[in-house]
XYZ file of C-alpha atoms in Angstrom:
663
model
C 29.208 0.650 7.125
C 27.805 3.057 4.236
C 29.002 2.778 0.864
C 30.368 6.735 -0.375
C 30.877 5.182 -4.565
C 27.377 5.577 -3.977
C 27.206 9.096 -3.568
C 29.995 10.781 -5.490
C 29.760 7.512 -8.276
C 33.346 9.396 -9.356
C 37.447 6.895 -9.244
C 39.668 8.635 -7.579
C 43.197 9.196 -8.581
C 45.326 6.264 -9.071
C 48.357 8.445 -7.120
C 45.624 9.330 -4.362
C 44.763 5.514 -3.980
C 47.966 4.794 -3.187
C 49.111 8.076 -0.513
C 45.281 7.126 0.761
C 46.235 3.125 1.067
C 49.682 4.208 3.242
C 47.047 6.347 5.156
C 45.708 3.347 6.151
C 47.929 1.315 6.938
C 49.732 4.472 9.698
C 47.218 4.257 11.263
C 46.257 0.531 11.198
C 50.604 1.011 12.858
C 48.620 3.519 15.341
C 46.010 1.434 16.139
C 48.023 -2.201 16.854
C 50.734 -0.294 19.344
C 47.211 0.967 20.708
C 45.645 -1.655 21.386
C 49.642 -3.572 22.450
C 49.981 -0.718 25.155
C 46.264 -0.488 25.418
C 45.872 -4.707 26.670
C 48.205 -4.737 28.959
C 47.206 -1.928 30.559
C 43.601 -3.210 30.492
C 45.152 -6.907 32.366
C 46.938 -5.135 34.840
C 44.719 -2.615 36.037
C 42.277 -5.755 36.044
C 44.424 -7.315 39.409
C 44.197 -4.015 40.304
C 40.556 -3.493 40.785
C 40.475 -6.921 41.386
C 42.551 -6.962 44.866
C 41.761 -2.532 44.793
C 45.288 -2.262 45.209
C 48.316 -0.563 42.602
C 50.771 -3.111 45.519
C 49.746 -6.771 44.166
C 51.481 -9.664 46.001
C 54.412 -11.247 44.751
C 52.643 -14.384 43.860
C 49.543 -12.158 40.971
C 52.639 -10.052 40.160
C 54.665 -13.043 38.468
C 51.228 -14.317 37.391
C 50.814 -10.796 35.600
C 54.087 -11.560 34.423
C 54.074 -14.534 32.738
C 50.702 -14.733 31.258
C 50.822 -11.149 30.341
C 52.963 -12.000 26.736
C 50.523 -14.521 25.719
C 47.508 -12.548 26.341
C 48.722 -9.532 24.163
C 49.512 -12.206 21.194
C 45.954 -13.730 22.048
C 44.546 -10.409 21.212
C 46.609 -8.987 18.663
C 46.443 -12.246 16.675
C 42.504 -11.946 17.368
C 41.969 -8.352 16.537
C 43.795 -9.025 13.110
C 41.522 -12.057 12.813
C 38.046 -10.271 13.448
C 39.337 -7.324 10.616
C 39.529 -4.770 12.934
C 42.785 -3.774 11.094
C 40.906 -3.533 8.296
C 38.320 -1.597 8.949
C 37.669 2.611 7.603
C 37.064 3.309 11.316
C 35.238 7.022 10.027
C 32.538 5.223 8.000
C 32.194 3.054 11.423
C 28.688 2.166 12.799
C 27.096 -0.275 14.480
C 28.011 -2.944 12.876
C 31.732 -1.738 13.515
C 30.630 -1.438 17.217
C 29.434 -5.238 17.358
C 32.476 -6.618 15.687
C 34.526 -4.523 18.635
C 32.514 -6.646 20.807
C 32.602 -9.790 19.947
C 36.650 -9.049 19.171
C 36.818 -8.168 22.993
C 34.993 -10.733 24.043
C 36.632 -13.802 22.394
C 39.798 -12.355 23.108
C 38.849 -12.038 27.326
C 37.553 -15.936 27.035
C 41.320 -16.954 25.136
C 43.126 -15.200 27.778
C 40.746 -16.717 30.961
C 41.070 -19.995 29.779
C 44.557 -19.556 29.693
C 45.468 -18.178 32.321
C 42.738 -19.480 34.685
C 43.278 -23.358 33.548
C 45.706 -24.306 30.365
C 48.786 -22.407 32.166
C 48.017 -24.194 35.226
C 47.299 -27.438 34.122
C 50.789 -27.475 32.185
C 52.748 -25.747 35.483
C 53.830 -22.561 34.037
C 51.762 -21.175 36.872
C 52.220 -21.383 40.307
C 49.378 -19.516 41.069
C 45.769 -19.224 38.860
C 44.593 -15.749 37.437
C 41.618 -15.312 39.462
C 37.876 -15.309 37.757
C 37.255 -11.918 38.279
C 40.693 -10.279 36.607
C 39.577 -12.378 33.619
C 36.082 -10.824 33.317
C 37.069 -7.109 34.316
C 39.927 -8.029 31.340
C 37.397 -8.444 28.985
C 35.760 -5.188 29.766
C 37.907 -3.008 29.855
C 39.785 -4.538 26.697
C 36.901 -3.486 24.606
C 37.191 -0.074 26.694
C 40.512 -0.230 25.069
C 39.627 -1.417 21.584
C 36.571 0.728 20.409
C 37.509 4.559 22.614
C 40.433 5.278 19.930
C 38.553 4.379 16.667
C 35.612 5.909 17.723
C 37.076 8.931 19.386
C 38.909 8.612 15.711
C 35.399 8.639 13.905
C 33.926 12.057 16.110
C 36.799 14.112 14.813
C 36.864 12.999 11.228
C 32.814 13.492 10.826
C 33.668 17.018 13.098
C 36.683 17.627 11.090
C 34.038 16.236 7.580
C 31.789 18.568 9.190
C 34.074 21.832 9.538
C 35.637 21.575 6.014
C 31.130 21.156 5.044
C 30.308 24.275 6.212
C 31.643 25.954 3.051
C 29.488 24.070 1.433
C 25.375 24.023 0.565
C 23.116 23.582 3.908
C 20.512 20.685 3.750
C 17.146 19.848 5.367
C 16.631 15.883 5.094
C 12.754 15.222 4.482
C 12.362 12.392 6.227
C 13.551 11.505 9.097
C 13.636 7.080 8.612
C 16.247 4.911 7.429
C 16.872 6.382 4.621
C 17.576 10.412 5.859
C 19.961 8.394 8.521
C 22.586 7.336 5.668
C 22.432 9.852 3.512
C 22.946 12.022 6.556
C 25.863 8.836 7.338
C 26.614 9.098 3.497
C 27.254 13.323 3.814
C 28.581 14.164 6.496
C 31.201 11.275 5.396
C 31.594 12.454 2.025
C 32.929 16.525 2.413
C 33.533 16.899 -0.603
C 29.930 16.425 -1.992
C 29.964 20.398 -0.558
C 26.576 19.361 0.968
C 27.104 19.898 5.461
C 23.178 18.303 6.932
C 21.506 20.821 8.929
C 18.395 18.625 10.561
C 15.076 16.468 8.854
C 11.699 17.225 8.799
C 9.213 15.177 9.201
C 5.911 14.842 9.400
C 5.185 12.668 12.195
C 4.954 14.682 15.604
C 6.335 12.299 17.897
C 9.603 12.835 16.514
C 10.295 16.125 16.659
C 12.666 17.494 18.901
C 14.640 14.101 18.783
C 17.783 13.532 16.720
C 19.344 11.129 14.453
C 22.548 11.198 14.031
C 23.651 14.002 15.502
C 21.653 16.751 13.872
C 17.707 17.583 14.670
C 14.123 16.441 14.088
C 13.146 19.955 12.851
C 9.327 19.622 12.816
C 6.510 19.143 10.349
C 7.598 19.057 6.433
C 5.322 22.700 6.533
C 6.752 24.973 8.020
C 10.208 24.388 5.802
C 9.827 28.294 4.744
C 10.805 29.043 8.607
C 13.252 26.483 8.699
C 15.005 28.041 5.855
C 15.507 31.911 7.205
C 16.747 29.519 10.505
C 19.358 27.730 9.379
C 21.014 29.116 6.479
C 18.644 26.053 4.317
C 20.175 26.027 0.339
C 18.084 23.017 -0.435
C 16.322 20.241 0.124
C 16.808 15.430 0.228
C 13.923 13.837 0.502
C 14.494 10.601 2.056
C 10.628 8.603 1.234
C 11.465 6.026 -1.105
C 8.234 4.741 0.299
C 6.364 7.846 0.016
C 3.719 7.792 -2.518
C 3.504 10.436 -5.880
C 1.085 13.230 -3.999
C 3.367 12.672 -0.379
C 6.341 13.515 -2.998
C 4.097 15.940 -5.585
C 3.728 17.744 -1.661
C 7.115 18.090 -0.101
C 7.885 19.716 -3.980
C 5.359 21.861 -3.767
C 6.267 23.154 -0.541
C 10.376 23.169 -0.955
C 8.884 25.778 -4.743
C 7.154 27.777 -2.282
C 10.150 27.674 0.787
C 13.060 28.643 -2.771
C 15.065 25.664 -2.277
C 16.048 22.630 -4.107
C 14.623 19.094 -4.432
C 16.120 16.449 -4.809
C 15.387 13.234 -3.853
C 16.538 9.406 -3.774
C 15.024 6.785 -5.602
C 11.405 4.391 -5.241
C 11.786 1.292 -3.888
C 10.647 0.061 -7.658
C 14.163 1.055 -8.480
C 15.867 0.654 -5.067
C 14.317 -3.315 -5.889
C 14.694 -3.618 -9.208
C 18.601 -3.753 -8.925
C 19.331 -0.496 -10.406
C 20.667 2.285 -7.940
C 21.478 1.981 -4.484
C 19.256 3.057 -1.924
C 21.799 6.732 -1.026
C 22.054 7.462 -5.122
C 20.737 11.216 -5.095
C 19.119 12.147 -8.308
C 16.983 15.459 -9.022
C 13.225 14.297 -8.751
C 11.645 12.873 -11.776
C 8.357 12.945 -13.250
C 7.861 9.238 -12.585
C 8.136 10.496 -8.512
C 5.089 12.719 -8.498
C 3.499 9.995 -9.615
C 4.877 6.712 -7.628
C 2.312 3.846 -6.843
C 4.044 0.641 -4.183
C 6.603 -1.383 -5.561
C 5.678 -4.265 -7.479
C 6.065 -7.435 -5.609
C 6.517 -10.524 -8.586
C 6.865 -14.225 -8.349
C 9.502 -14.478 -9.551
C 10.406 -18.398 -9.299
C 7.205 -18.315 -11.276
C 8.707 -16.103 -14.428
C 11.882 -18.060 -13.865
C 9.989 -21.062 -14.800
C 9.187 -19.919 -18.393
C 12.147 -18.186 -19.198
C 15.499 -19.901 -17.469
C 17.300 -21.359 -19.636
C 13.890 -21.027 -22.388
C 13.895 -19.398 -25.535
C 12.099 -16.406 -25.551
C 10.838 -14.066 -28.246
C 10.427 -10.772 -28.248
C 8.381 -8.737 -30.833
C 8.997 -5.229 -31.660
C 12.100 -5.061 -29.102
C 13.826 -1.717 -30.185
C 11.021 -0.592 -28.858
C 10.402 0.706 -25.397
C 8.085 -2.262 -24.126
C 9.995 -4.456 -26.623
C 13.280 -3.113 -24.919
C 12.587 -4.074 -21.790
C 11.281 -7.137 -22.221
C 14.430 -8.064 -23.206
C 16.260 -6.439 -20.435
C 14.127 -8.030 -17.414
C 13.755 -11.663 -19.520
C 17.940 -11.711 -20.027
C 17.728 -11.193 -16.085
C 16.507 -14.602 -15.620
C 18.841 -15.567 -17.391
C 17.317 -17.264 -20.536
C 18.519 -20.051 -22.871
C 18.057 -17.645 -25.544
C 16.788 -14.232 -26.202
C 15.437 -13.757 -29.510
C 15.319 -9.751 -30.748
C 12.889 -9.628 -33.595
C 12.080 -6.201 -35.139
C 11.485 -3.735 -37.896
C 13.970 -1.161 -37.167
C 16.894 -2.682 -37.686
C 18.703 0.613 -35.730
C 17.019 0.114 -32.985
C 17.515 -4.353 -33.284
C 20.938 -3.419 -33.952
C 20.945 -1.325 -30.266
C 19.051 -3.312 -28.232
C 21.421 -5.741 -28.726
C 24.595 -3.872 -28.030
C 22.656 -3.634 -24.891
C 21.999 -6.025 -23.823
C 24.907 -8.334 -24.166
C 27.354 -5.746 -22.861
C 24.928 -6.246 -19.790
C 24.531 -9.711 -20.251
C 26.989 -11.326 -21.827
C 26.533 -15.056 -20.189
C 22.717 -14.543 -22.303
C 22.610 -15.087 -26.393
C 21.166 -13.136 -27.410
C 20.149 -13.197 -31.621
C 19.221 -10.277 -33.404
C 16.432 -10.990 -36.492
C 15.340 -8.196 -38.791
C 11.719 -8.995 -39.704
C 8.316 -7.575 -40.082
C 5.499 -9.677 -38.776
C 3.419 -8.263 -41.368
C 5.845 -10.906 -43.873
C 3.676 -14.213 -43.215
C 6.207 -16.578 -44.709
C 8.610 -14.734 -42.998
C 7.956 -14.919 -39.654
C 6.452 -18.671 -39.029
C 9.877 -19.065 -41.242
C 11.051 -17.801 -37.869
C 9.869 -19.212 -35.295
C 9.928 -22.595 -37.061
C 13.378 -22.277 -37.290
C 14.568 -20.995 -33.616
C 11.298 -23.125 -31.932
C 10.558 -20.490 -28.590
C 8.449 -21.875 -25.393
C 7.382 -17.790 -25.272
C 6.141 -15.059 -26.899
C 5.777 -11.723 -26.129
C 4.511 -9.934 -28.773
C 4.875 -5.729 -28.534
C 5.500 -5.191 -31.974
C 2.866 -2.497 -33.003
C 1.821 0.600 -34.392
C 0.222 3.111 -30.896
C -0.100 6.468 -31.553
C -3.369 7.740 -32.528
C -2.957 10.353 -34.347
C -0.772 8.999 -37.218
C -3.496 5.334 -37.507
C -6.336 7.509 -38.218
C -4.609 9.101 -41.436
C -3.518 5.733 -41.932
C -5.721 3.319 -41.577
C -4.394 1.086 -43.458
C -1.398 0.616 -41.623
C -3.044 0.342 -38.228
C -4.864 -2.292 -39.789
C -1.959 -4.667 -40.915
C 0.481 -3.821 -38.232
C -1.282 -4.472 -35.708
C -4.557 -6.851 -37.177
C -2.631 -8.417 -39.817
C 1.357 -8.725 -38.015
C -0.316 -10.096 -34.514
C -2.238 -13.193 -36.991
C 1.137 -13.738 -38.019
C 2.660 -14.093 -35.353
C -0.046 -15.671 -33.435
C -0.391 -18.715 -36.238
C 3.460 -19.267 -36.762
C 3.638 -19.156 -32.828
C 0.403 -22.117 -32.772
C 1.541 -23.919 -35.529
C 4.928 -24.486 -34.049
C 3.927 -25.735 -30.400
C 4.699 -22.023 -29.363
C 3.535 -22.544 -24.617
C 2.554 -18.992 -24.160
C 1.790 -16.475 -26.535
C 1.457 -12.730 -24.474
C 0.918 -10.113 -26.495
C 0.728 -6.211 -24.958
C -2.447 -4.203 -25.523
C -3.519 -0.772 -24.476
C -6.913 0.604 -22.648
C -7.604 1.955 -25.256
C -8.630 -1.321 -27.282
C -11.923 -0.337 -24.580
C -14.334 1.167 -26.446
C -12.195 2.707 -28.719
C -12.992 5.970 -30.546
C -10.098 5.925 -32.490
C -8.389 3.007 -35.497
C -5.220 1.741 -33.077
C -7.929 0.913 -29.926
C -9.976 -1.015 -32.730
C -7.148 -2.481 -34.423
C -5.854 -3.613 -30.983
C -8.908 -4.790 -30.140
C -9.773 -7.369 -33.032
C -6.108 -8.487 -32.628
C -6.726 -9.100 -29.074
C -9.700 -11.032 -30.372
C -7.558 -13.093 -32.498
C -5.492 -14.021 -29.601
C -8.163 -15.271 -27.446
C -9.648 -17.023 -30.629
C -6.754 -18.841 -32.372
C -5.156 -20.141 -28.709
C -8.861 -21.402 -28.023
C -8.361 -23.373 -31.176
C -5.150 -24.080 -31.334
C -5.357 -25.610 -27.043
C -2.682 -22.888 -26.566
C -2.254 -20.693 -23.890
C -2.535 -17.792 -25.622
C -3.239 -14.308 -23.334
C -3.518 -10.246 -23.795
C -2.682 -7.877 -21.406
C -4.082 -4.729 -20.887
C -2.544 -1.331 -19.948
C -2.675 2.217 -20.271
C -0.018 5.226 -20.950
C 4.027 4.284 -19.995
C 6.099 7.489 -18.775
C 8.935 7.869 -20.903
C 7.914 6.007 -23.746
C 8.898 6.528 -27.195
C 6.368 9.812 -28.344
C 5.142 10.336 -25.188
C 3.492 12.251 -23.281
C 6.532 13.373 -20.961
C 9.526 14.195 -23.769
C 7.539 15.804 -25.675
C 6.871 18.779 -22.549
C 10.108 18.978 -21.530
C 10.768 19.905 -25.988
C 8.296 22.698 -24.501
C 9.245 23.594 -21.809
C 13.004 24.338 -22.825
C 11.979 25.717 -25.748
C 9.976 29.042 -23.574
C 6.480 26.965 -24.333
C 3.673 26.824 -24.131
C 2.535 23.628 -22.826
C -0.408 22.171 -25.016
C -2.312 20.312 -23.654
C -5.906 18.621 -25.355
C -8.462 19.795 -23.029
C -8.095 20.533 -18.968
C -10.531 17.349 -18.379
C -8.003 15.753 -20.531
C -7.477 12.518 -18.161
C -4.809 9.245 -18.286
C -3.674 6.001 -16.578
C 0.281 6.279 -16.956
C 3.360 3.186 -15.290
C 6.262 3.457 -15.891
C 8.342 0.624 -18.206
C 9.904 -1.562 -15.594
C 6.852 -1.122 -13.598
C 4.687 -2.082 -17.059
C 7.615 -5.239 -18.013
C 7.174 -6.667 -14.541
C 3.033 -6.764 -14.758
C 3.466 -7.903 -17.674
C 5.958 -10.720 -16.975
C 3.143 -11.711 -14.207
C 0.709 -12.265 -15.766
C 2.253 -14.544 -18.184
C 2.877 -17.048 -15.338
C -0.816 -16.177 -14.648
C -2.900 -17.258 -18.127
C -4.737 -19.946 -18.740
C -5.256 -19.524 -22.262
C -7.506 -16.790 -23.959
C -7.912 -14.026 -21.484
C -7.217 -10.824 -21.541
C -5.483 -9.446 -18.336
C -5.439 -5.640 -16.553
C -2.874 -4.016 -15.191
C -3.734 -2.412 -11.993
C -2.513 1.638 -12.769
C -4.451 3.285 -10.069
C -5.603 6.476 -10.738
C -6.489 8.011 -13.961
C -3.677 11.598 -13.799
C -4.967 14.603 -15.201
C -2.699 15.990 -18.099
C -2.820 19.192 -17.319
C -1.516 18.334 -13.897
C 0.731 16.496 -15.682
C 2.332 19.532 -17.077
C 2.280 21.780 -14.145
C 4.622 19.646 -12.607
C 7.136 19.145 -15.302
C 7.155 23.202 -15.597
C 8.158 22.997 -12.165
C 10.146 20.073 -11.683
C 12.168 22.883 -13.912
C 12.276 25.366 -11.624
C 9.714 27.587 -13.403
C 6.717 28.498 -12.534
C 3.049 28.216 -14.815
C 1.899 31.387 -15.906
C 4.905 33.736 -14.525
C 7.650 31.679 -16.353
C 5.568 29.169 -19.308
C 2.362 29.188 -20.687
C -0.330 26.641 -20.495
C -2.324 26.574 -24.375
C -5.388 24.360 -24.560
C -5.635 22.664 -28.038
C -8.807 21.142 -27.745
C -9.439 17.651 -28.391
C -8.514 15.404 -31.770
C -9.995 13.290 -33.744
C -10.286 9.622 -31.746
C -8.897 10.649 -28.262
C -11.666 10.432 -25.918
C -11.119 12.519 -21.880
C -11.335 9.386 -20.216
C -9.485 6.132 -21.064
C -11.873 3.279 -19.616
C -9.989 -0.690 -18.826
C -13.480 -2.492 -18.921
C -16.247 -3.075 -21.802
C -19.056 -2.558 -20.669
C -18.996 -7.070 -21.206
C -16.789 -6.942 -19.254
C -16.181 -7.520 -15.700
C -13.456 -7.905 -13.857
C -12.225 -10.557 -11.392
C -8.636 -10.768 -8.953
C -6.284 -13.036 -9.784
C -3.300 -14.241 -7.660
C -1.502 -10.892 -7.640
C -3.437 -8.154 -6.484
C -2.049 -5.690 -9.258
C -3.424 -8.176 -12.324
C -6.987 -8.436 -12.532
C -8.507 -10.656 -15.314
C -11.012 -9.332 -18.035
C -13.936 -11.958 -18.649
C -15.021 -11.285 -22.381
C -18.167 -11.676 -24.206
C -18.957 -14.132 -26.991
C -16.248 -13.197 -30.265
C -18.127 -11.579 -33.388
C -19.803 -14.558 -35.291
C -17.112 -15.043 -38.526
C -14.387 -12.735 -36.880
C -11.749 -14.571 -39.683
C -14.087 -13.887 -42.729
C -14.600 -10.747 -41.566
C -10.925 -9.808 -40.771
C -9.729 -11.147 -44.053
C -11.619 -8.905 -46.036
C -10.579 -6.232 -44.160
C -6.734 -7.315 -44.535
C -7.479 -7.683 -48.181
C -8.921 -4.618 -48.550
C -5.998 -2.971 -46.425
C -3.597 -4.307 -49.329
C -5.475 -3.011 -52.137
C -6.149 0.519 -51.312
C -9.703 0.811 -49.774
C -11.041 3.528 -48.893
C -10.172 4.511 -45.198
C -13.895 5.083 -44.315
C -14.909 1.190 -46.025
C -11.739 -0.138 -43.464
C -13.358 1.748 -40.262
C -17.124 -0.039 -41.162
C -16.099 -3.343 -41.489
C -13.313 -2.553 -37.478
C -17.241 -1.290 -36.669
C -18.178 -5.049 -37.737
C -15.630 -6.193 -35.414
C -15.848 -4.049 -33.013
C -19.055 -3.179 -31.801
C -18.456 -0.492 -29.035
C -15.732 0.781 -31.799
C -17.493 4.151 -32.208
C -15.743 7.190 -34.511
C -14.992 10.771 -32.950
C -13.898 13.774 -34.912
C -15.702 15.014 -38.826
C -13.392 14.500 -41.683
C -12.906 18.370 -41.253
C -11.013 17.460 -38.112
C -9.012 14.666 -39.827
C -7.905 16.950 -43.096
C -6.257 19.201 -40.401
C -4.461 16.676 -39.028
C -3.041 15.872 -43.204
C -2.002 19.807 -43.351
C -5.675 21.237 -43.960
C -7.415 25.005 -41.635
C -7.616 23.012 -37.974
C -10.049 24.807 -36.287
C -7.784 25.880 -33.242
C -4.063 25.429 -33.230
C -1.460 22.987 -34.421
C -1.431 20.424 -32.739
C 1.527 18.320 -31.872
C 1.146 14.253 -33.149
C 2.210 12.621 -30.725
C 1.045 14.374 -27.051
C -1.093 12.826 -23.777
C -1.352 9.735 -25.698
C 2.509 7.249 -25.273
C -0.052 3.979 -25.141
C 1.650 0.167 -25.604
């Protein structure tokens, strides 16, 4: 039986709830009377069918009269215990049918045992009930109980459809179990003002068939025809497991047909427990990038998290905050949320406390560059696992703030990693980025040095210290989607640096699930790489967002290409030339096999950090980064960098935070 609240999500007013309970109580009394009269008639008809006459022999009449009161008491008691008077029969389905059959069968067996063996044995009956009468009575009993209830359901559905005819007419894309659930919800909740008129599906075997009383009209590419023939107003996409390319094509067909489109959540959202299968929402950009759901080995993750102390740095950020949420759901002994921004730490702490009241959350305000405080906090709280998500991530900003990238991303990582080693922390997981591969920018180079430090410190102390590398995450602060949405809301243009600019994308919950999985796969010194599927063209992302906003590219909102900015590459990579991918136990987590660490890593890092503190020239800092990361090839002239600082650029002004959104 489906819970209608998942679609409505609106509490009823108290007076209406009382009236609803009174109506249900009255309706159930009617059903009890119907069962009483029908059961009496069923037993009489069973005798008549058995003897093929309405004129029964006196002995059988006496048996019928004596058995009937007891049979009615037994049947009503069984029906009551089976919950037949507590059901909302307007939502009846297969589960209710099974309950009716089970209850009627049990009642028939009980009456048969009573009339055939028990009552004759105790001398209450002179002539026992024929066994065939008991069988016929049981069969008729199921019909007597079921028919009134399903007539009520049929009548309720007709009324609901009649009331809903005044609202929007809906087509459902996807003639599967999810589509049937949506049709059931819409039919049962006429107050939504949505009336399903049929299904569309590309599976030819389903064409011309019926589901939930609604026809499967044909393929999705005939939406224009179906819209005109059936006066359709809206399309609901009921494909929770479909790939993003499929959802993107259905959305395009809907727009060409002039239909508004909504969808049910993707399988990842359903499996994570965030939403129910029947929750309708507008199509989001995540739906267009949808991949197969990530399957996490929760038992192994629980082994390192549940009842342990876990520390997350950068807990107020997008990735750090989601790490805290997913870790808190696994019931850690204590969750330490550490960050530099007091507002973001306050917000995530308040959220975690409300959502997970049984988890002890310790908010810590600290800068990872403050070595003494980092050492003191880790020594005090003794975490068994540390997830290090604190970092500067915006590529253009770090190009003009090189010292900040060095001190936060490199010095901060070294401080937390060395403090973890000194305190005997079992596992340390650093969040890295695909921009660390053959970096062309300061941010990527600094993250690559941080990876090297984690590898070296873990090896020196024999600890399970690893890094996890992935690309852009949708919805993170400063990522491309919010920037594009702001530009669309203001009427455009949407600015994209280059028509061939491509990036890997992943949703934040999906990325964090794989980070947790990588944490249990690590043995020490590895860099794990998340399988992010195929890279996505940024211009395609912008086009999809414009269409999702109900607009057309060129007609309503223009796309302007502004030129590649300093430090940007057209394509991001996941492996160095000297690296190769190795499979792991998880199909979505790969392992990068590293070349040797740079000779003199520690001394060069010390020199780099010292110069950053002294305010050395940025070119000198870049040169030291090149010594640590031979693949680092800075791109962009001094003229281009000066344009970011306010000089005259060669192309129109470009927002700093576009199409980056890295981890």
